[in-house]
Amino acid sequence: MIARTCVWNFVILLIIFTNQAFSQDALSIIKKADEKMRGTTAKVEMTINTIRPSWKRSMQLKVWSKGTDYSMVLISSPAKDKGVSFLKRKRSLELATLRSKESLSFHRP
């Protein structure tokens, strides 16, 4: 009898805690997932393949980020785009090429 009561108490507590765990709204779930995925810093190497009916192109990138405020993208191939980089700091964006040492700055108010 005591064992049966303990089992029922455990089941009731399990139902209560499970119900509270699933009572989050969609926005908070997505926000938590984004924070877990983004982390505090990230380093990514990726390849973007563009395929069209008459042509295709592949571009390799290296990306570094720190939260949502700072990020840098460096194009490592193809050869004609190699060395182009994008730097985001808070609300400003810079485009720079390593070949010509030129840079453009954009600031969003």
PDB file of N, CA and C in Angstrom:
ATOM      1  N   MET A   1       0.814  -1.190   0.000  1.00  0.00           N
ATOM      2  CA  MET A   1       0.000   0.000   0.000  1.00  0.00           C
ATOM      3  C   MET A   1       0.864   1.263   0.000  1.00  0.00           C
ATOM      4  N   ILE A   2       1.931   1.271   0.833  1.00  0.00           N
ATOM      5  CA  ILE A   2       2.812   2.437   0.910  1.00  0.00           C
ATOM      6  C   ILE A   2       3.568   2.613  -0.409  1.00  0.00           C
ATOM      7  N   ALA A   3       4.005   1.518  -1.006  1.00  0.00           N
ATOM      8  CA  ALA A   3       4.726   1.589  -2.278  1.00  0.00           C
ATOM      9  C   ALA A   3       3.823   2.155  -3.368  1.00  0.00           C
ATOM     10  N   ARG A   4       2.561   1.741  -3.378  1.00  0.00           N
ATOM     11  CA  ARG A   4       1.606   2.237  -4.375  1.00  0.00           C
ATOM     12  C   ARG A   4       1.397   3.742  -4.208  1.00  0.00           C
ATOM     13  N   THR A   5       1.317   4.227  -2.976  1.00  0.00           N
ATOM     14  CA  THR A   5       1.146   5.655  -2.705  1.00  0.00           C
ATOM     15  C   THR A   5       2.375   6.438  -3.164  1.00  0.00           C
ATOM     16  N   CYS A   6       3.553   5.900  -2.923  1.00  0.00           N
ATOM     17  CA  CYS A   6       4.791   6.567  -3.364  1.00  0.00           C
ATOM     18  C   CYS A   6       4.852   6.659  -4.883  1.00  0.00           C
ATOM     19  N   VAL A   7       4.433   5.601  -5.559  1.00  0.00           N
ATOM     20  CA  VAL A   7       4.425   5.604  -7.021  1.00  0.00           C
ATOM     21  C   VAL A   7       3.456   6.650  -7.533  1.00  0.00           C
ATOM     22  N   TRP A   8       2.259   6.732  -6.955  1.00  0.00           N
ATOM     23  CA  TRP A   8       1.277   7.725  -7.401  1.00  0.00           C
ATOM     24  C   TRP A   8       1.769   9.147  -7.121  1.00  0.00           C
ATOM     25  N   ASN A   9       2.414   9.370  -5.998  1.00  0.00           N
ATOM     26  CA  ASN A   9       2.976  10.691  -5.697  1.00  0.00           C
ATOM     27  C   ASN A   9       4.058  11.063  -6.710  1.00  0.00           C
ATOM     28  N   PHE A  10       4.881  10.094  -7.067  1.00  0.00           N
ATOM     29  CA  PHE A  10       5.924  10.333  -8.057  1.00  0.00           C
ATOM     30  C   PHE A  10       5.312  10.679  -9.414  1.00  0.00           C
ATOM     31  N   VAL A  11       4.276   9.950  -9.820  1.00  0.00           N
ATOM     32  CA  VAL A  11       3.618  10.202 -11.104  1.00  0.00           C
ATOM     33  C   VAL A  11       2.984  11.590 -11.114  1.00  0.00           C
ATOM     34  N   ILE A  12       2.340  11.964 -10.027  1.00  0.00           N
ATOM     35  CA  ILE A  12       1.703  13.285  -9.958  1.00  0.00           C
ATOM     36  C   ILE A  12       2.755  14.389 -10.034  1.00  0.00           C
ATOM     37  N   LEU A  13       3.854  14.248  -9.302  1.00  0.00           N
ATOM     38  CA  LEU A  13       4.925  15.248  -9.366  1.00  0.00           C
ATOM     39  C   LEU A  13       5.538  15.325 -10.765  1.00  0.00           C
ATOM     40  N   LEU A  14       5.701  14.177 -11.399  1.00  0.00           N
ATOM     41  CA  LEU A  14       6.242  14.137 -12.756  1.00  0.00           C
ATOM     42  C   LEU A  14       5.331  14.872 -13.727  1.00  0.00           C
ATOM     43  N   ILE A  15       4.032  14.674 -13.611  1.00  0.00           N
ATOM     44  CA  ILE A  15       3.071  15.360 -14.485  1.00  0.00           C
ATOM     45  C   ILE A  15       3.115  16.862 -14.254  1.00  0.00           C
ATOM     46  N   ILE A  16       3.187  17.292 -13.008  1.00  0.00           N
ATOM     47  CA  ILE A  16       3.224  18.725 -12.696  1.00  0.00           C
ATOM     48  C   ILE A  16       4.476  19.370 -13.275  1.00  0.00           C
ATOM     49  N   PHE A  17       5.645  18.765 -13.049  1.00  0.00           N
ATOM     50  CA  PHE A  17       6.885  19.360 -13.542  1.00  0.00           C
ATOM     51  C   PHE A  17       6.979  19.304 -15.063  1.00  0.00           C
ATOM     52  N   THR A  18       6.466  18.247 -15.680  1.00  0.00           N
ATOM     53  CA  THR A  18       6.473  18.149 -17.132  1.00  0.00           C
ATOM     54  C   THR A  18       5.576  19.220 -17.733  1.00  0.00           C
ATOM     55  N   ASN A  19       4.429  19.455 -17.132  1.00  0.00           N
ATOM     56  CA  ASN A  19       3.509  20.469 -17.624  1.00  0.00           C
ATOM     57  C   ASN A  19       4.138  21.852 -17.547  1.00  0.00           C
ATOM     58  N   GLN A  20       4.865  22.140 -16.484  1.00  0.00           N
ATOM     59  CA  GLN A  20       5.521  23.437 -16.358  1.00  0.00           C
ATOM     60  C   GLN A  20       6.648  23.589 -17.366  1.00  0.00           C
ATOM     61  N   ALA A  21       7.347  22.529 -17.670  1.00  0.00           N
ATOM     62  CA  ALA A  21       8.455  22.590 -18.623  1.00  0.00           C
ATOM     63  C   ALA A  21       7.962  22.871 -20.031  1.00  0.00           C
ATOM     64  N   PHE A  22       6.770  22.388 -20.389  1.00  0.00           N
ATOM     65  CA  PHE A  22       6.250  22.577 -21.733  1.00  0.00           C
ATOM     66  C   PHE A  22       5.335  23.788 -21.849  1.00  0.00           C
ATOM     67  N   SER A  23       5.184  24.583 -20.811  1.00  0.00           N
ATOM     68  CA  SER A  23       4.283  25.727 -20.867  1.00  0.00           C
ATOM     69  C   SER A  23       4.982  27.003 -21.340  1.00  0.00           C
ATOM     70  N   GLN A  24       6.140  26.901 -22.005  1.00  0.00           N
ATOM     71  CA  GLN A  24       6.842  28.055 -22.535  1.00  0.00           C
ATOM     72  C   GLN A  24       6.188  28.479 -23.845  1.00  0.00           C
ATOM     73  N   ASP A  25       6.285  29.759 -24.170  1.00  0.00           N
ATOM     74  CA  ASP A  25       5.770  30.205 -25.452  1.00  0.00           C
ATOM     75  C   ASP A  25       6.838  30.015 -26.536  1.00  0.00           C
ATOM     76  N   ALA A  26       6.421  30.086 -27.782  1.00  0.00           N
ATOM     77  CA  ALA A  26       7.310  29.804 -28.908  1.00  0.00           C
ATOM     78  C   ALA A  26       8.485  30.775 -28.966  1.00  0.00           C
ATOM     79  N   LEU A  27       8.234  32.051 -28.659  1.00  0.00           N
ATOM     80  CA  LEU A  27       9.300  33.050 -28.731  1.00  0.00           C
ATOM     81  C   LEU A  27      10.423  32.751 -27.745  1.00  0.00           C
ATOM     82  N   SER A  28      10.094  32.351 -26.530  1.00  0.00           N
ATOM     83  CA  SER A  28      11.152  32.055 -25.547  1.00  0.00           C
ATOM     84  C   SER A  28      11.932  30.798 -25.935  1.00  0.00           C
ATOM     85  N   ILE A  29      11.268  29.824 -26.536  1.00  0.00           N
ATOM     86  CA  ILE A  29      11.966  28.609 -26.988  1.00  0.00           C
ATOM     87  C   ILE A  29      12.951  28.950 -28.097  1.00  0.00           C
ATOM     88  N   ILE A  30      12.527  29.765 -29.058  1.00  0.00           N
ATOM     89  CA  ILE A  30      13.396  30.152 -30.170  1.00  0.00           C
ATOM     90  C   ILE A  30      14.553  31.005 -29.666  1.00  0.00           C
ATOM     91  N   LYS A  31      14.273  31.900 -28.720  1.00  0.00           N
ATOM     92  CA  LYS A  31      15.321  32.754 -28.166  1.00  0.00           C
ATOM     93  C   LYS A  31      16.389  31.926 -27.448  1.00  0.00           C
ATOM     94  N   LYS A  32      15.964  30.933 -26.660  1.00  0.00           N
ATOM     95  CA  LYS A  32      16.915  30.072 -25.962  1.00  0.00           C
ATOM     96  C   LYS A  32      17.744  29.254 -26.949  1.00  0.00           C
ATOM     97  N   ALA A  33      17.090  28.743 -28.001  1.00  0.00           N
ATOM     98  CA  ALA A  33      17.811  27.957 -29.007  1.00  0.00           C
ATOM     99  C   ALA A  33      18.839  28.816 -29.724  1.00  0.00           C
ATOM    100  N   ASP A  34      18.481  30.055 -30.039  1.00  0.00           N
ATOM    101  CA  ASP A  34      19.409  30.962 -30.713  1.00  0.00           C
ATOM    102  C   ASP A  34      20.592  31.285 -29.817  1.00  0.00           C
ATOM    103  N   GLU A  35      20.347  31.516 -28.524  1.00  0.00           N
ATOM    104  CA  GLU A  35      21.441  31.793 -27.592  1.00  0.00           C
ATOM    105  C   GLU A  35      22.367  30.593 -27.451  1.00  0.00           C
ATOM    106  N   LYS A  36      21.812  29.392 -27.416  1.00  0.00           N
ATOM    107  CA  LYS A  36      22.641  28.184 -27.325  1.00  0.00           C
ATOM    108  C   LYS A  36      23.481  28.014 -28.578  1.00  0.00           C
ATOM    109  N   MET A  37      22.857  28.250 -29.757  1.00  0.00           N
ATOM    110  CA  MET A  37      23.559  28.062 -31.012  1.00  0.00           C
ATOM    111  C   MET A  37      24.644  29.130 -31.192  1.00  0.00           C
ATOM    112  N   ARG A  38      24.317  30.374 -30.886  1.00  0.00           N
ATOM    113  CA  ARG A  38      25.252  31.471 -31.111  1.00  0.00           C
ATOM    114  C   ARG A  38      26.390  31.456 -30.096  1.00  0.00           C
ATOM    115  N   GLY A  39      26.097  31.202 -28.846  1.00  0.00           N
ATOM    116  CA  GLY A  39      27.125  31.194 -27.818  1.00  0.00           C
ATOM    117  C   GLY A  39      27.737  32.572 -27.638  1.00  0.00           C
ATOM    118  N   THR A  40      28.871  32.641 -26.980  1.00  0.00           N
ATOM    119  CA  THR A  40      29.522  33.935 -26.790  1.00  0.00           C
ATOM    120  C   THR A  40      30.457  34.248 -27.947  1.00  0.00           C
ATOM    121  N   THR A  41      31.151  33.241 -28.468  1.00  0.00           N
ATOM    122  CA  THR A  41      32.008  33.427 -29.635  1.00  0.00           C
ATOM    123  C   THR A  41      31.808  32.244 -30.578  1.00  0.00           C
ATOM    124  N   ALA A  42      32.128  32.474 -31.851  1.00  0.00           N
ATOM    125  CA  ALA A  42      31.992  31.396 -32.830  1.00  0.00           C
ATOM    126  C   ALA A  42      33.038  31.571 -33.925  1.00  0.00           C
ATOM    127  N   LYS A  43      33.484  30.451 -34.461  1.00  0.00           N
ATOM    128  CA  LYS A  43      34.381  30.439 -35.620  1.00  0.00           C
ATOM    129  C   LYS A  43      33.829  29.390 -36.574  1.00  0.00           C
ATOM    130  N   VAL A  44      33.581  29.796 -37.820  1.00  0.00           N
ATOM    131  CA  VAL A  44      32.950  28.906 -38.792  1.00  0.00           C
ATOM    132  C   VAL A  44      33.695  28.997 -40.111  1.00  0.00           C
ATOM    133  N   GLU A  45      33.902  27.864 -40.739  1.00  0.00           N
ATOM    134  CA  GLU A  45      34.387  27.817 -42.117  1.00  0.00           C
ATOM    135  C   GLU A  45      33.286  27.161 -42.930  1.00  0.00           C
ATOM    136  N   MET A  46      32.850  27.819 -43.995  1.00  0.00           N
ATOM    137  CA  MET A  46      31.735  27.290 -44.774  1.00  0.00           C
ATOM    138  C   MET A  46      31.953  27.461 -46.263  1.00  0.00           C
ATOM    139  N   THR A  47      31.222  26.678 -47.010  1.00  0.00           N
ATOM    140  CA  THR A  47      31.220  26.766 -48.468  1.00  0.00           C
ATOM    141  C   THR A  47      29.799  27.032 -48.921  1.00  0.00           C
ATOM    142  N   ILE A  48      29.631  28.042 -49.750  1.00  0.00           N
ATOM    143  CA  ILE A  48      28.321  28.358 -50.313  1.00  0.00           C
ATOM    144  C   ILE A  48      28.335  27.928 -51.767  1.00  0.00           C
ATOM    145  N   ASN A  49      27.448  27.020 -52.112  1.00  0.00           N
ATOM    146  CA  ASN A  49      27.324  26.556 -53.493  1.00  0.00           C
ATOM    147  C   ASN A  49      26.067  27.159 -54.107  1.00  0.00           C
ATOM    148  N   THR A  50      26.253  27.908 -55.194  1.00  0.00           N
ATOM    149  CA  THR A  50      25.135  28.482 -55.932  1.00  0.00           C
ATOM    150  C   THR A  50      25.005  27.724 -57.241  1.00  0.00           C
ATOM    151  N   ILE A  51      23.847  27.142 -57.470  1.00  0.00           N
ATOM    152  CA  ILE A  51      23.625  26.347 -58.681  1.00  0.00           C
ATOM    153  C   ILE A  51      22.443  26.940 -59.431  1.00  0.00           C
ATOM    154  N   ARG A  52      22.682  27.378 -60.650  1.00  0.00           N
ATOM    155  CA  ARG A  52      21.659  27.930 -61.527  1.00  0.00           C
ATOM    156  C   ARG A  52      21.577  27.045 -62.769  1.00  0.00           C
ATOM    157  N   PRO A  53      20.544  27.185 -63.568  1.00  0.00           N
ATOM    158  CA  PRO A  53      20.435  26.327 -64.755  1.00  0.00           C
ATOM    159  C   PRO A  53      21.611  26.463 -65.726  1.00  0.00           C
ATOM    160  N   SER A  54      22.168  27.669 -65.867  1.00  0.00           N
ATOM    161  CA  SER A  54      23.241  27.846 -66.847  1.00  0.00           C
ATOM    162  C   SER A  54      24.635  27.958 -66.238  1.00  0.00           C
ATOM    163  N   TRP A  55      24.758  28.066 -64.920  1.00  0.00           N
ATOM    164  CA  TRP A  55      26.076  28.192 -64.288  1.00  0.00           C
ATOM    165  C   TRP A  55      26.020  27.753 -62.836  1.00  0.00           C
ATOM    166  N   LYS A  56      27.179  27.533 -62.257  1.00  0.00           N
ATOM    167  CA  LYS A  56      27.275  27.261 -60.833  1.00  0.00           C
ATOM    168  C   LYS A  56      28.545  27.895 -60.278  1.00  0.00           C
ATOM    169  N   ARG A  57      28.516  28.188 -58.986  1.00  0.00           N
ATOM    170  CA  ARG A  57      29.634  28.881 -58.348  1.00  0.00           C
ATOM    171  C   ARG A  57      29.787  28.379 -56.922  1.00  0.00           C
ATOM    172  N   SER A  58      31.008  28.330 -56.464  1.00  0.00           N
ATOM    173  CA  SER A  58      31.304  27.911 -55.102  1.00  0.00           C
ATOM    174  C   SER A  58      32.154  28.989 -54.439  1.00  0.00           C
ATOM    175  N   MET A  59      31.804  29.344 -53.211  1.00  0.00           N
ATOM    176  CA  MET A  59      32.535  30.376 -52.484  1.00  0.00           C
ATOM    177  C   MET A  59      32.837  29.856 -51.080  1.00  0.00           C
ATOM    178  N   GLN A  60      34.101  29.980 -50.660  1.00  0.00           N
ATOM    179  CA  GLN A  60      34.481  29.550 -49.317  1.00  0.00           C
ATOM    180  C   GLN A  60      34.684  30.768 -48.431  1.00  0.00           C
ATOM    181  N   LEU A  61      34.142  30.688 -47.204  1.00  0.00           N
ATOM    182  CA  LEU A  61      34.190  31.797 -46.266  1.00  0.00           C
ATOM    183  C   LEU A  61      34.738  31.344 -44.927  1.00  0.00           C
ATOM    184  N   LYS A  62      35.346  32.274 -44.210  1.00  0.00           N
ATOM    185  CA  LYS A  62      35.712  32.080 -42.812  1.00  0.00           C
ATOM    186  C   LYS A  62      34.981  33.171 -42.041  1.00  0.00           C
ATOM    187  N   VAL A  63      34.313  32.787 -40.970  1.00  0.00           N
ATOM    188  CA  VAL A  63      33.499  33.728 -40.206  1.00  0.00           C
ATOM    189  C   VAL A  63      33.879  33.635 -38.737  1.00  0.00           C
ATOM    190  N   TRP A  64      34.075  34.783 -38.109  1.00  0.00           N
ATOM    191  CA  TRP A  64      34.307  34.868 -36.673  1.00  0.00           C
ATOM    192  C   TRP A  64      33.246  35.799 -36.105  1.00  0.00           C
ATOM    193  N   SER A  65      32.710  35.466 -34.939  1.00  0.00           N
ATOM    194  CA  SER A  65      31.739  36.371 -34.327  1.00  0.00           C
ATOM    195  C   SER A  65      31.872  36.343 -32.815  1.00  0.00           C
ATOM    196  N   LYS A  66      31.482  37.459 -32.221  1.00  0.00           N
ATOM    197  CA  LYS A  66      31.460  37.597 -30.770  1.00  0.00           C
ATOM    198  C   LYS A  66      30.104  38.190 -30.420  1.00  0.00           C
ATOM    199  N   GLY A  67      29.200  37.328 -29.968  1.00  0.00           N
ATOM    200  CA  GLY A  67      27.840  37.766 -29.682  1.00  0.00           C
ATOM    201  C   GLY A  67      27.155  38.247 -30.949  1.00  0.00           C
ATOM    202  N   THR A  68      26.297  39.251 -30.806  1.00  0.00           N
ATOM    203  CA  THR A  68      25.619  39.815 -31.975  1.00  0.00           C
ATOM    204  C   THR A  68      26.210  41.165 -32.369  1.00  0.00           C
ATOM    205  N   ASP A  69      27.195  41.656 -31.615  1.00  0.00           N
ATOM    206  CA  ASP A  69      27.748  42.980 -31.882  1.00  0.00           C
ATOM    207  C   ASP A  69      28.939  42.982 -32.823  1.00  0.00           C
ATOM    208  N   TYR A  70      29.769  41.941 -32.785  1.00  0.00           N
ATOM    209  CA  TYR A  70      30.995  41.933 -33.573  1.00  0.00           C
ATOM    210  C   TYR A  70      31.063  40.677 -34.445  1.00  0.00           C
ATOM    211  N   SER A  71      31.379  40.873 -35.716  1.00  0.00           N
ATOM    212  CA  SER A  71      31.596  39.713 -36.585  1.00  0.00           C
ATOM    213  C   SER A  71      32.491  40.120 -37.751  1.00  0.00           C
ATOM    214  N   MET A  72      33.159  39.114 -38.312  1.00  0.00           N
ATOM    215  CA  MET A  72      34.029  39.326 -39.458  1.00  0.00           C
ATOM    216  C   MET A  72      33.860  38.163 -40.421  1.00  0.00           C
ATOM    217  N   VAL A  73      33.734  38.471 -41.699  1.00  0.00           N
ATOM    218  CA  VAL A  73      33.623  37.464 -42.748  1.00  0.00           C
ATOM    219  C   VAL A  73      34.779  37.675 -43.708  1.00  0.00           C
ATOM    220  N   LEU A  74      35.540  36.628 -43.984  1.00  0.00           N
ATOM    221  CA  LEU A  74      36.665  36.690 -44.901  1.00  0.00           C
ATOM    222  C   LEU A  74      36.428  35.686 -46.022  1.00  0.00           C
ATOM    223  N   ILE A  75      36.434  36.154 -47.252  1.00  0.00           N
ATOM    224  CA  ILE A  75      36.254  35.268 -48.405  1.00  0.00           C
ATOM    225  C   ILE A  75      37.606  34.678 -48.760  1.00  0.00           C
ATOM    226  N   SER A  76      37.678  33.337 -48.784  1.00  0.00           N
ATOM    227  CA  SER A  76      38.953  32.682 -49.065  1.00  0.00           C
ATOM    228  C   SER A  76      39.028  32.066 -50.462  1.00  0.00           C
ATOM    229  N   SER A  77      37.928  31.935 -51.158  1.00  0.00           N
ATOM    230  CA  SER A  77      37.931  31.524 -52.564  1.00  0.00           C
ATOM    231  C   SER A  77      36.561  31.834 -53.141  1.00  0.00           C
ATOM    232  N   PRO A  78      36.447  32.086 -54.417  1.00  0.00           N
ATOM    233  CA  PRO A  78      37.353  31.923 -55.545  1.00  0.00           C
ATOM    234  C   PRO A  78      38.433  33.010 -55.567  1.00  0.00           C
ATOM    235  N   ALA A  79      39.397  32.841 -56.457  1.00  0.00           N
ATOM    236  CA  ALA A  79      40.566  33.713 -56.501  1.00  0.00           C
ATOM    237  C   ALA A  79      40.198  35.177 -56.734  1.00  0.00           C
ATOM    238  N   LYS A  80      39.159  35.441 -57.545  1.00  0.00           N
ATOM    239  CA  LYS A  80      38.826  36.844 -57.846  1.00  0.00           C
ATOM    240  C   LYS A  80      38.226  37.567 -56.636  1.00  0.00           C
ATOM    241  N   ASP A  81      37.657  36.834 -55.685  1.00  0.00           N
ATOM    242  CA  ASP A  81      37.074  37.443 -54.486  1.00  0.00           C
ATOM    243  C   ASP A  81      37.924  37.232 -53.237  1.00  0.00           C
ATOM    244  N   LYS A  82      39.004  36.493 -53.347  1.00  0.00           N
ATOM    245  CA  LYS A  82      39.839  36.172 -52.190  1.00  0.00           C
ATOM    246  C   LYS A  82      40.377  37.444 -51.545  1.00  0.00           C
ATOM    247  N   GLY A  83      40.261  37.523 -50.230  1.00  0.00           N
ATOM    248  CA  GLY A  83      40.771  38.675 -49.505  1.00  0.00           C
ATOM    249  C   GLY A  83      39.734  39.728 -49.189  1.00  0.00           C
ATOM    250  N   VAL A  84      38.541  39.613 -49.745  1.00  0.00           N
ATOM    251  CA  VAL A  84      37.480  40.561 -49.413  1.00  0.00           C
ATOM    252  C   VAL A  84      36.958  40.212 -48.026  1.00  0.00           C
ATOM    253  N   SER A  85      36.808  41.233 -47.186  1.00  0.00           N
ATOM    254  CA  SER A  85      36.337  40.971 -45.833  1.00  0.00           C
ATOM    255  C   SER A  85      35.270  41.984 -45.437  1.00  0.00           C
ATOM    256  N   PHE A  86      34.394  41.542 -44.563  1.00  0.00           N
ATOM    257  CA  PHE A  86      33.337  42.371 -44.008  1.00  0.00           C
ATOM    258  C   PHE A  86      33.512  42.366 -42.497  1.00  0.00           C
ATOM    259  N   LEU A  87      33.468  43.544 -41.905  1.00  0.00           N
ATOM    260  CA  LEU A  87      33.626  43.673 -40.466  1.00  0.00           C
ATOM    261  C   LEU A  87      32.422  44.425 -39.918  1.00  0.00           C
ATOM    262  N   LYS A  88      31.724  43.817 -38.971  1.00  0.00           N
ATOM    263  CA  LYS A  88      30.576  44.451 -38.334  1.00  0.00           C
ATOM    264  C   LYS A  88      30.940  44.774 -36.895  1.00  0.00           C
ATOM    265  N   ARG A  89      30.788  46.052 -36.524  1.00  0.00           N
ATOM    266  CA  ARG A  89      31.005  46.503 -35.152  1.00  0.00           C
ATOM    267  C   ARG A  89      29.779  47.274 -34.717  1.00  0.00           C
ATOM    268  N   LYS A  90      29.061  46.700 -33.761  1.00  0.00           N
ATOM    269  CA  LYS A  90      27.818  47.296 -33.270  1.00  0.00           C
ATOM    270  C   LYS A  90      26.891  47.572 -34.454  1.00  0.00           C
ATOM    271  N   ARG A  91      26.735  48.848 -34.838  1.00  0.00           N
ATOM    272  CA  ARG A  91      25.818  49.192 -35.919  1.00  0.00           C
ATOM    273  C   ARG A  91      26.541  49.678 -37.188  1.00  0.00           C
ATOM    274  N   SER A  92      27.847  49.480 -37.268  1.00  0.00           N
ATOM    275  CA  SER A  92      28.574  49.898 -38.463  1.00  0.00           C
ATOM    276  C   SER A  92      29.117  48.675 -39.192  1.00  0.00           C
ATOM    277  N   LEU A  93      29.272  48.821 -40.504  1.00  0.00           N
ATOM    278  CA  LEU A  93      29.746  47.739 -41.358  1.00  0.00           C
ATOM    279  C   LEU A  93      30.875  48.268 -42.223  1.00  0.00           C
ATOM    280  N   GLU A  94      31.967  47.517 -42.301  1.00  0.00           N
ATOM    281  CA  GLU A  94      33.092  47.890 -43.150  1.00  0.00           C
ATOM    282  C   GLU A  94      33.345  46.795 -44.171  1.00  0.00           C
ATOM    283  N   LEU A  95      33.688  47.212 -45.364  1.00  0.00           N
ATOM    284  CA  LEU A  95      34.067  46.308 -46.442  1.00  0.00           C
ATOM    285  C   LEU A  95      35.508  46.632 -46.786  1.00  0.00           C
ATOM    286  N   ALA A  96      36.383  45.644 -46.771  1.00  0.00           N
ATOM    287  CA  ALA A  96      37.797  45.889 -47.048  1.00  0.00           C
ATOM    288  C   ALA A  96      38.330  44.805 -47.976  1.00  0.00           C
ATOM    289  N   THR A  97      39.303  45.168 -48.810  1.00  0.00           N
ATOM    290  CA  THR A  97      40.004  44.192 -49.632  1.00  0.00           C
ATOM    291  C   THR A  97      41.462  44.190 -49.227  1.00  0.00           C
ATOM    292  N   LEU A  98      42.026  43.021 -49.097  1.00  0.00           N
ATOM    293  CA  LEU A  98      43.414  42.909 -48.684  1.00  0.00           C
ATOM    294  C   LEU A  98      44.383  43.234 -49.824  1.00  0.00           C
ATOM    295  N   ARG A  99      43.913  43.098 -51.062  1.00  0.00           N
ATOM    296  CA  ARG A  99      44.790  43.349 -52.203  1.00  0.00           C
ATOM    297  C   ARG A  99      45.108  44.825 -52.378  1.00  0.00           C
ATOM    298  N   SER A 100      44.087  45.671 -52.304  1.00  0.00           N
ATOM    299  CA  SER A 100      44.313  47.083 -52.608  1.00  0.00           C
ATOM    300  C   SER A 100      44.364  47.978 -51.369  1.00  0.00           C
ATOM    301  N   LYS A 101      44.164  47.412 -50.206  1.00  0.00           N
ATOM    302  CA  LYS A 101      44.188  48.151 -48.945  1.00  0.00           C
ATOM    303  C   LYS A 101      43.159  49.287 -48.929  1.00  0.00           C
ATOM    304  N   GLU A 102      42.060  49.097 -49.656  1.00  0.00           N
ATOM    305  CA  GLU A 102      40.967  50.067 -49.644  1.00  0.00           C
ATOM    306  C   GLU A 102      39.916  49.576 -48.682  1.00  0.00           C
ATOM    307  N   SER A 103      39.156  50.513 -48.149  1.00  0.00           N
ATOM    308  CA  SER A 103      38.051  50.105 -47.306  1.00  0.00           C
ATOM    309  C   SER A 103      36.913  51.094 -47.435  1.00  0.00           C
ATOM    310  N   LEU A 104      35.712  50.606 -47.262  1.00  0.00           N
ATOM    311  CA  LEU A 104      34.506  51.411 -47.255  1.00  0.00           C
ATOM    312  C   LEU A 104      33.827  51.223 -45.920  1.00  0.00           C
ATOM    313  N   SER A 105      33.292  52.278 -45.375  1.00  0.00           N
ATOM    314  CA  SER A 105      32.588  52.170 -44.101  1.00  0.00           C
ATOM    315  C   SER A 105      31.146  52.589 -44.250  1.00  0.00           C
ATOM    316  N   PHE A 106      30.260  51.854 -43.632  1.00  0.00           N
ATOM    317  CA  PHE A 106      28.836  52.162 -43.626  1.00  0.00           C
ATOM    318  C   PHE A 106      28.400  52.199 -42.177  1.00  0.00           C
ATOM    319  N   HIS A 107      27.672  53.230 -41.829  1.00  0.00           N
ATOM    320  CA  HIS A 107      27.177  53.341 -40.448  1.00  0.00           C
ATOM    321  C   HIS A 107      25.681  53.539 -40.500  1.00  0.00           C
ATOM    322  N   ARG A 108      24.969  52.692 -39.790  1.00  0.00           N
ATOM    323  CA  ARG A 108      23.513  52.798 -39.718  1.00  0.00           C
ATOM    324  C   ARG A 108      23.159  53.558 -38.454  1.00  0.00           C
ATOM    325  N   PRO A 109      22.455  54.676 -38.581  1.00  0.00           N
ATOM    326  CA  PRO A 109      22.128  55.459 -37.380  1.00  0.00           C
ATOM    327  C   PRO A 109      21.156  54.764 -36.456  1.00  0.00           C
TER     328      PRO A 109
END
